[in-house]
mmCIF file of C-alpha atoms in Angstrom:
data_model
loop_
_atom_site.group_PDB
_atom_site.id
_atom_site.type_symbol
_atom_site.label_atom_id
_atom_site.label_comp_id
_atom_site.label_asym_id
_atom_site.label_seq_id
_atom_site.Cartn_x
_atom_site.Cartn_y
_atom_site.Cartn_z
ATOM 1 C CA MET A 201 0.007 0.000 -0.035
ATOM 2 C CA GLN A 202 1.060 3.596 -0.719
ATOM 3 C CA ASP A 203 0.030 6.802 1.010
ATOM 4 C CA ILE A 204 -2.796 8.619 -0.851
ATOM 5 C CA ASN A 205 -2.604 12.259 -1.510
ATOM 6 C CA ALA A 206 -6.033 13.500 -1.865
ATOM 7 C CA ALA A 207 -7.814 16.839 -2.902
ATOM 8 C CA LEU A 208 -11.430 17.485 -1.587
ATOM 9 C CA VAL A 209 -13.142 20.014 -3.528
ATOM 10 C CA GLN A 210 -15.797 21.824 -1.734
ATOM 11 C CA LEU A 211 -17.651 24.469 -4.017
ATOM 12 C CA ASP A 212 -20.971 26.383 -4.171
ATOM 13 C CA LEU A 213 -22.628 24.670 -7.196
ATOM 14 C CA VAL A 214 -24.733 26.774 -9.668
ATOM 15 C CA TRP A 215 -28.161 25.104 -10.059
ATOM 16 C CA GLU A 216 -28.588 22.871 -13.185
ATOM 17 C CA ASN A 217 -25.972 25.133 -14.889
ATOM 18 C CA LYS A 218 -23.395 22.353 -16.337
ATOM 19 C CA LYS A 219 -21.230 25.045 -18.144
ATOM 20 C CA ALA A 220 -20.667 27.301 -15.045
ATOM 21 C CA ASN A 221 -20.052 24.477 -12.810
ATOM 22 C CA LEU A 222 -17.509 22.848 -14.818
ATOM 23 C CA GLU A 223 -15.944 26.159 -15.344
ATOM 24 C CA LYS A 224 -15.388 26.725 -11.655
ATOM 25 C CA PHE A 225 -13.894 23.144 -11.454
ATOM 26 C CA ASP A 226 -11.656 24.103 -14.423
ATOM 27 C CA LYS A 227 -10.212 26.972 -12.297
ATOM 28 C CA ILE A 228 -9.879 24.774 -9.215
ATOM 29 C CA PHE A 229 -7.805 22.022 -11.265
ATOM 30 C CA ALA A 230 -5.697 24.633 -13.021
ATOM 31 C CA ASN A 231 -4.737 26.737 -9.693
ATOM 32 C CA GLU A 232 -5.338 24.453 -6.528
ATOM 33 C CA ILE A 233 -4.621 20.882 -7.461
ATOM 34 C CA PRO A 234 -0.790 20.347 -6.838
ATOM 35 C CA ASP A 235 1.212 17.806 -8.901
ATOM 36 C CA LYS A 236 1.567 14.384 -7.019
ATOM 37 C CA THR A 237 -2.298 14.606 -6.206
ATOM 38 C CA ASP A 238 -3.574 10.860 -6.486
ATOM 39 C CA LEU A 239 -7.351 11.463 -5.716
ATOM 40 C CA ILE A 240 -9.813 14.221 -6.397
ATOM 41 C CA VAL A 241 -13.138 14.067 -4.716
ATOM 42 C CA ILE A 242 -16.064 16.480 -6.054
ATOM 43 C CA PRO A 243 -19.684 16.704 -4.852
ATOM 44 C CA GLU A 244 -22.762 14.636 -5.446
ATOM 45 C CA MET A 245 -24.324 15.814 -8.775
ATOM 46 C CA PHE A 246 -21.517 18.378 -9.237
ATOM 47 C CA THR A 247 -22.705 19.695 -12.571
ATOM 48 C CA THR A 248 -26.239 20.613 -11.536
ATOM 49 C CA GLY A 249 -26.721 20.441 -7.755
ATOM 50 C CA PHE A 250 -29.241 17.893 -6.066
ATOM 51 C CA SER A 251 -31.784 18.014 -9.176
ATOM 52 C CA MET A 252 -35.143 16.356 -9.300
ATOM 53 C CA ASN A 253 -35.153 17.179 -13.210
ATOM 54 C CA PRO A 254 -33.267 14.338 -14.946
ATOM 55 C CA GLU A 255 -35.053 14.975 -18.136
ATOM 56 C CA LYS A 256 -33.678 18.155 -18.664
ATOM 57 C CA ASN A 257 -30.031 17.676 -17.153
ATOM 58 C CA ALA A 258 -29.211 13.840 -17.870
ATOM 59 C CA GLU A 259 -26.225 12.741 -19.887
ATOM 60 C CA GLU A 260 -25.318 9.750 -21.626
ATOM 61 C CA MET A 261 -22.157 7.591 -20.549
ATOM 62 C CA ASP A 262 -20.140 9.074 -23.565
ATOM 63 C CA GLY A 263 -21.417 12.579 -22.750
ATOM 64 C CA ALA A 264 -19.692 15.753 -22.255
ATOM 65 C CA THR A 265 -18.920 15.461 -18.380
ATOM 66 C CA MET A 266 -17.367 11.954 -18.858
ATOM 67 C CA GLN A 267 -15.255 13.655 -21.482
ATOM 68 C CA TRP A 268 -14.413 16.244 -19.283
ATOM 69 C CA MET A 269 -13.467 13.981 -16.274
ATOM 70 C CA SER A 270 -11.503 11.926 -18.587
ATOM 71 C CA LYS A 271 -9.559 14.805 -19.725
ATOM 72 C CA HIS A 272 -8.734 16.266 -16.399
ATOM 73 C CA ALA A 273 -7.871 12.839 -14.863
ATOM 74 C CA LYS A 274 -5.259 12.485 -17.582
ATOM 75 C CA GLU A 275 -3.879 15.945 -17.325
ATOM 76 C CA LYS A 276 -3.617 15.810 -13.478
ATOM 77 C CA ASN A 277 -2.625 12.199 -13.289
ATOM 78 C CA ALA A 278 -5.093 11.572 -10.735
ATOM 79 C CA VAL A 279 -8.385 9.588 -10.244
ATOM 80 C CA ILE A 280 -11.219 11.934 -10.205
ATOM 81 C CA THR A 281 -14.542 10.936 -8.482
ATOM 82 C CA GLY A 282 -18.101 12.368 -8.080
ATOM 83 C CA SER A 283 -21.756 11.842 -9.046
ATOM 84 C CA ILE A 284 -23.513 13.058 -12.121
ATOM 85 C CA ILE A 285 -27.102 12.300 -13.672
ATOM 86 C CA ILE A 286 -26.965 9.621 -16.109
ATOM 87 C CA SER A 287 -29.523 8.369 -18.569
ATOM 88 C CA GLU A 288 -29.225 4.836 -19.523
ATOM 89 C CA ASN A 289 -31.715 1.897 -20.665
ATOM 90 C CA ASN A 290 -34.787 4.446 -20.308
ATOM 91 C CA ASN A 291 -33.847 5.087 -16.572
ATOM 92 C CA PHE A 292 -32.008 7.818 -14.918
ATOM 93 C CA TYR A 293 -29.263 7.245 -12.239
ATOM 94 C CA ASN A 294 -27.584 9.191 -9.791
ATOM 95 C CA ARG A 295 -24.282 7.637 -10.699
ATOM 96 C CA LEU A 296 -20.829 8.117 -9.147
ATOM 97 C CA ILE A 297 -17.811 7.922 -11.476
ATOM 98 C CA TRP A 298 -14.514 6.805 -10.610
ATOM 99 C CA MET A 299 -12.237 8.066 -13.634
ATOM 100 C CA ARG A 300 -8.799 6.993 -13.914
ATOM 101 C CA PRO A 301 -6.002 8.901 -15.854
ATOM 102 C CA ASP A 302 -6.039 6.365 -18.506
ATOM 103 C CA GLY A 303 -9.740 6.963 -19.281
ATOM 104 C CA THR A 304 -10.992 3.617 -17.921
ATOM 105 C CA TYR A 305 -13.711 3.939 -15.244
ATOM 106 C CA GLU A 306 -15.809 2.429 -12.767
ATOM 107 C CA THR A 307 -19.261 3.225 -11.493
ATOM 108 C CA TYR A 308 -21.429 3.115 -8.472
ATOM 109 C CA ASP A 309 -25.323 3.953 -8.557
ATOM 110 C CA LYS A 310 -26.753 5.343 -5.481
ATOM 111 C CA ARG A 311 -28.461 2.571 -3.598
ATOM 112 C CA HIS A 312 -30.579 4.783 -0.884
ATOM 113 C CA LEU A 313 -32.578 7.398 -2.902
ATOM 114 C CA PHE A 314 -33.535 10.299 -0.817
ATOM 115 C CA THR A 315 -37.340 9.911 -0.280
ATOM 116 C CA LEU A 316 -37.832 13.159 1.430
ATOM 117 C CA ALA A 317 -37.183 14.856 -1.907
ATOM 118 C CA GLY A 318 -38.810 12.395 -3.748
ATOM 119 C CA GLU A 319 -35.526 10.937 -5.488
ATOM 120 C CA GLN A 320 -37.006 7.598 -5.813
ATOM 121 C CA ASN A 321 -39.660 9.159 -8.041
ATOM 122 C CA HIS A 322 -36.788 10.266 -10.725
ATOM 123 C CA TYR A 323 -34.089 7.966 -10.268
ATOM 124 C CA GLN A 324 -33.337 4.096 -10.446
ATOM 125 C CA ALA A 325 -31.663 2.725 -7.314
ATOM 126 C CA GLY A 326 -28.520 0.773 -7.609
ATOM 127 C CA ASN A 327 -28.056 -2.703 -5.911
ATOM 128 C CA LYS A 328 -24.198 -3.293 -6.156
ATOM 129 C CA LYS A 329 -21.391 -1.908 -3.950
ATOM 130 C CA LEU A 330 -18.250 -0.868 -5.715
ATOM 131 C CA ILE A 331 -14.886 -1.715 -4.373
ATOM 132 C CA VAL A 332 -12.089 -0.339 -6.299
ATOM 133 C CA ASP A 333 -8.376 -1.093 -6.017
ATOM 134 C CA PHE A 334 -5.973 1.941 -5.697
ATOM 135 C CA LYS A 335 -2.749 2.143 -5.028
ATOM 136 C CA GLY A 336 -2.714 -1.055 -2.938
ATOM 137 C CA TRP A 337 -5.950 0.238 -1.038
ATOM 138 C CA LYS A 338 -9.654 -1.043 -1.445
ATOM 139 C CA VAL A 339 -11.906 1.954 -1.912
ATOM 140 C CA ALA A 340 -15.747 2.061 -1.027
ATOM 141 C CA PRO A 341 -17.442 4.892 -2.754
ATOM 142 C CA PHE A 342 -21.025 6.087 -1.494
ATOM 143 C CA ILE A 343 -23.373 8.764 -2.186
ATOM 144 C CA CYS A 344 -25.068 11.076 0.487
ATOM 145 C CA TYR A 345 -28.042 9.250 2.099
ATOM 146 C CA ASP A 346 -26.101 6.090 1.789
ATOM 147 C CA LEU A 347 -24.434 7.440 4.908
ATOM 148 C CA ARG A 348 -27.550 6.655 7.271
ATOM 149 C CA PHE A 349 -27.487 2.924 6.448
ATOM 150 C CA PRO A 350 -24.521 1.274 8.333
ATOM 151 C CA VAL A 351 -25.577 -2.164 7.035
ATOM 152 C CA TRP A 352 -25.055 -1.350 3.342
ATOM 153 C CA ILE A 353 -21.730 0.505 4.199
ATOM 154 C CA ARG A 354 -20.552 -2.192 6.589
ATOM 155 C CA ASN A 355 -17.088 -3.595 5.758
ATOM 156 C CA LYS A 356 -17.516 -7.036 4.485
ATOM 157 C CA GLU A 357 -15.237 -6.735 1.711
ATOM 158 C CA ASP A 358 -11.916 -5.531 3.907
ATOM 159 C CA TYR A 359 -11.815 -2.263 2.143
ATOM 160 C CA ASN A 360 -9.870 0.355 4.030
ATOM 161 C CA LEU A 361 -11.003 3.724 2.554
ATOM 162 C CA ILE A 362 -14.781 5.172 2.249
ATOM 163 C CA VAL A 363 -15.271 7.940 -0.136
ATOM 164 C CA LEU A 364 -18.545 9.626 0.305
ATOM 165 C CA VAL A 365 -19.826 12.549 -2.051
ATOM 166 C CA ALA A 366 -22.855 14.689 -1.043
ATOM 167 C CA ASN A 367 -25.438 17.412 -1.057
ATOM 168 C CA TRP A 368 -26.238 17.233 2.517
ATOM 169 C CA PRO A 369 -28.047 20.468 4.161
ATOM 170 C CA GLN A 370 -26.862 22.564 6.932
ATOM 171 C CA ARG A 371 -29.948 21.821 9.007
ATOM 172 C CA ARG A 372 -28.889 18.021 9.468
ATOM 173 C CA ALA A 373 -25.252 19.028 9.778
ATOM 174 C CA LEU A 374 -24.978 17.448 13.374
ATOM 175 C CA GLN A 375 -26.226 13.971 11.734
ATOM 176 C CA TRP A 376 -23.744 14.418 8.946
ATOM 177 C CA GLU A 377 -20.757 14.721 11.331
ATOM 178 C CA SER A 378 -21.994 12.267 13.762
ATOM 179 C CA LEU A 379 -22.665 9.609 11.161
ATOM 180 C CA LEU A 380 -19.280 10.122 9.317
ATOM 181 C CA PHE A 381 -17.312 9.521 12.420
ATOM 182 C CA ALA A 382 -19.568 6.259 13.013
ATOM 183 C CA ARG A 383 -18.981 4.923 9.643
ATOM 184 C CA ALA A 384 -15.113 5.393 9.884
ATOM 185 C CA ILE A 385 -14.704 4.099 13.396
ATOM 186 C CA GLU A 386 -17.091 0.966 12.950
ATOM 187 C CA ASN A 387 -15.477 0.010 9.447
ATOM 188 C CA GLN A 388 -11.906 0.801 10.814
ATOM 189 C CA SER A 389 -11.273 2.733 7.638
ATOM 190 C CA PHE A 390 -10.177 6.173 6.562
ATOM 191 C CA LEU A 391 -13.086 8.287 5.332
ATOM 192 C CA LEU A 392 -13.124 11.247 2.937
ATOM 193 C CA ALA A 393 -16.370 12.906 2.712
ATOM 194 C CA VAL A 394 -17.077 15.891 0.221
ATOM 195 C CA ASN A 395 -20.082 18.214 0.387
ATOM 196 C CA ARG A 396 -21.283 21.488 -1.379
ATOM 197 C CA ILE A 397 -21.865 24.902 -0.036
ATOM 198 C CA GLY A 398 -24.414 27.413 -0.635
ATOM 199 C CA ASN A 399 -28.136 27.514 -1.403
ATOM 200 C CA ASP A 400 -29.818 25.482 -3.952
ATOM 201 C CA PHE A 401 -32.867 26.197 -6.133
ATOM 202 C CA ASN A 402 -35.062 25.151 -3.266
ATOM 203 C CA ASP A 403 -33.563 27.436 -0.837
ATOM 204 C CA VAL A 404 -31.814 24.654 1.200
ATOM 205 C CA TYR A 405 -28.656 25.882 2.698
ATOM 206 C CA HIS A 406 -25.362 23.910 2.737
ATOM 207 C CA THR A 407 -22.365 24.552 4.614
ATOM 208 C CA GLY A 408 -20.218 21.734 3.455
ATOM 209 C CA GLU A 409 -18.521 20.279 6.462
ATOM 210 C CA SER A 410 -16.145 18.364 4.232
ATOM 211 C CA MET A 411 -13.784 16.323 6.038
ATOM 212 C CA ALA A 412 -11.193 13.424 6.459
ATOM 213 C CA ILE A 413 -11.391 11.155 9.228
ATOM 214 C CA SER A 414 -8.864 8.319 10.542
ATOM 215 C CA PRO A 415 -9.783 4.676 11.201
ATOM 216 C CA ILE A 416 -9.845 5.499 14.908
ATOM 217 C CA GLY A 417 -12.160 8.335 14.609
ATOM 218 C CA LYS A 418 -9.498 10.978 14.810
ATOM 219 C CA PHE A 419 -10.525 14.095 13.058
ATOM 220 C CA ILE A 420 -7.913 15.043 10.309
ATOM 221 C CA ILE A 421 -9.373 18.218 8.376
ATOM 222 C CA LYS A 422 -12.536 19.908 8.022
ATOM 223 C CA ALA A 423 -13.848 22.963 6.030
ATOM 224 C CA THR A 424 -17.091 24.894 6.918
ATOM 225 C CA ASP A 425 -18.997 27.362 4.650
ATOM 226 C CA ILE A 426 -16.227 28.133 2.376
ATOM 227 C CA GLU A 427 -15.319 27.449 -1.138
ATOM 228 C CA THR A 428 -11.832 25.501 -0.752
ATOM 229 C CA VAL A 429 -9.791 22.536 -1.489
ATOM 230 C CA LEU A 430 -8.821 20.434 1.299
ATOM 231 C CA HIS A 431 -5.546 18.593 0.852
ATOM 232 C CA VAL A 432 -4.915 15.425 3.099
ATOM 233 C CA LYS A 433 -2.330 12.578 2.995
ATOM 234 C CA ILE A 434 -3.858 9.219 4.454
ATOM 235 C CA SER A 435 -1.197 6.901 5.640
ATOM 236 C CA ALA A 436 -0.882 3.130 5.007
ATOM 237 C CA GLN A 437 1.208 2.782 8.111
ATOM 238 C CA ASP A 438 -1.606 4.589 10.347
ATOM 239 C CA LEU A 439 -4.143 2.132 8.881
ATOM 240 C CA MET A 440 -2.097 -0.884 9.573
ATOM 241 C CA LYS A 441 -1.175 0.084 13.024
ATOM 242 C CA ALA A 442 -4.819 0.895 13.855
ATOM 243 C CA ARG A 443 -5.919 -2.560 12.660
ATOM 244 C CA LYS A 444 -3.134 -4.502 14.239
ATOM 245 C CA GLN A 445 -3.521 -2.777 17.780
ATOM 246 C CA MET A 446 -7.346 -3.133 17.527
ATOM 247 C CA PRO A 447 -8.528 -5.855 15.313
ATOM 248 C CA PHE A 448 -11.978 -5.497 15.779
ATOM 249 C CA LEU A 449 -12.896 -6.374 12.352
ATOM 250 C CA ASN A 450 -12.165 -9.941 13.098
ATOM 251 C CA ASP A 451 -15.289 -9.937 15.115
ATOM 252 C CA ARG A 452 -17.817 -8.626 12.832
ATOM 253 C CA ASP A 453 -21.125 -10.454 11.781
ATOM 254 C CA ASN A 454 -21.478 -12.284 8.732
ATOM 255 C CA PHE A 455 -24.671 -11.545 6.842
ATOM 256 C CA GLU A 456 -26.253 -11.158 3.350
ATOM 257 C CA ILE A 457 -28.271 -8.225 2.189
ATOM 258 C CA VAL A 458 -31.508 -9.259 0.193
#
């Protein structure tokens, strides 16, 4: 395993304006992502905000945003991950893309659709967890509301890094932070969480609270209510030390999700 240099990009997304949002990320990537960055994490639905208008905003898997992600991943020689609205087989998906520098990618469709906003009425839920091999790590990416479901996130696959992208509102910031720490501790994994800031079209305010947490629940870095890039190195040695000293995963329950 190698250490991972990650950049967590916390921005105020422009509502349903792909061009404006990608231009904002262009500037960030050009000016605030240093060389030797391995992983760039950007928010849920980063081209639109948390939109329930997929008919207007969805793209195909060979669309402009996928091409944009591939271009920047190659230029930065880094993985870029975040979710976008995808149209496929007559369904819409809130789909996380794990884009590699060589243009290959993996995908994860959000399993837990946010019923308070009626997300289930517009999008198809996923049913498969994604575990990605990256620099000797096993990475498990999730999307926003998934955070509330520990059975789904439970570490059955011996992963060691959770990546969560979100549009999580300020009015539930206490639950956001509490659940992030719980998921990191119970799964003995590093956790990188990226959220947006600002008001969306529904006048729902977001303060970000993007952060990194260690496998023992130690706070590493956090940003509140500001557009910024958080730079963090996650240590393979720290992970192995934590799991050796406290081998709690050996006692986890075995179960199947049906």
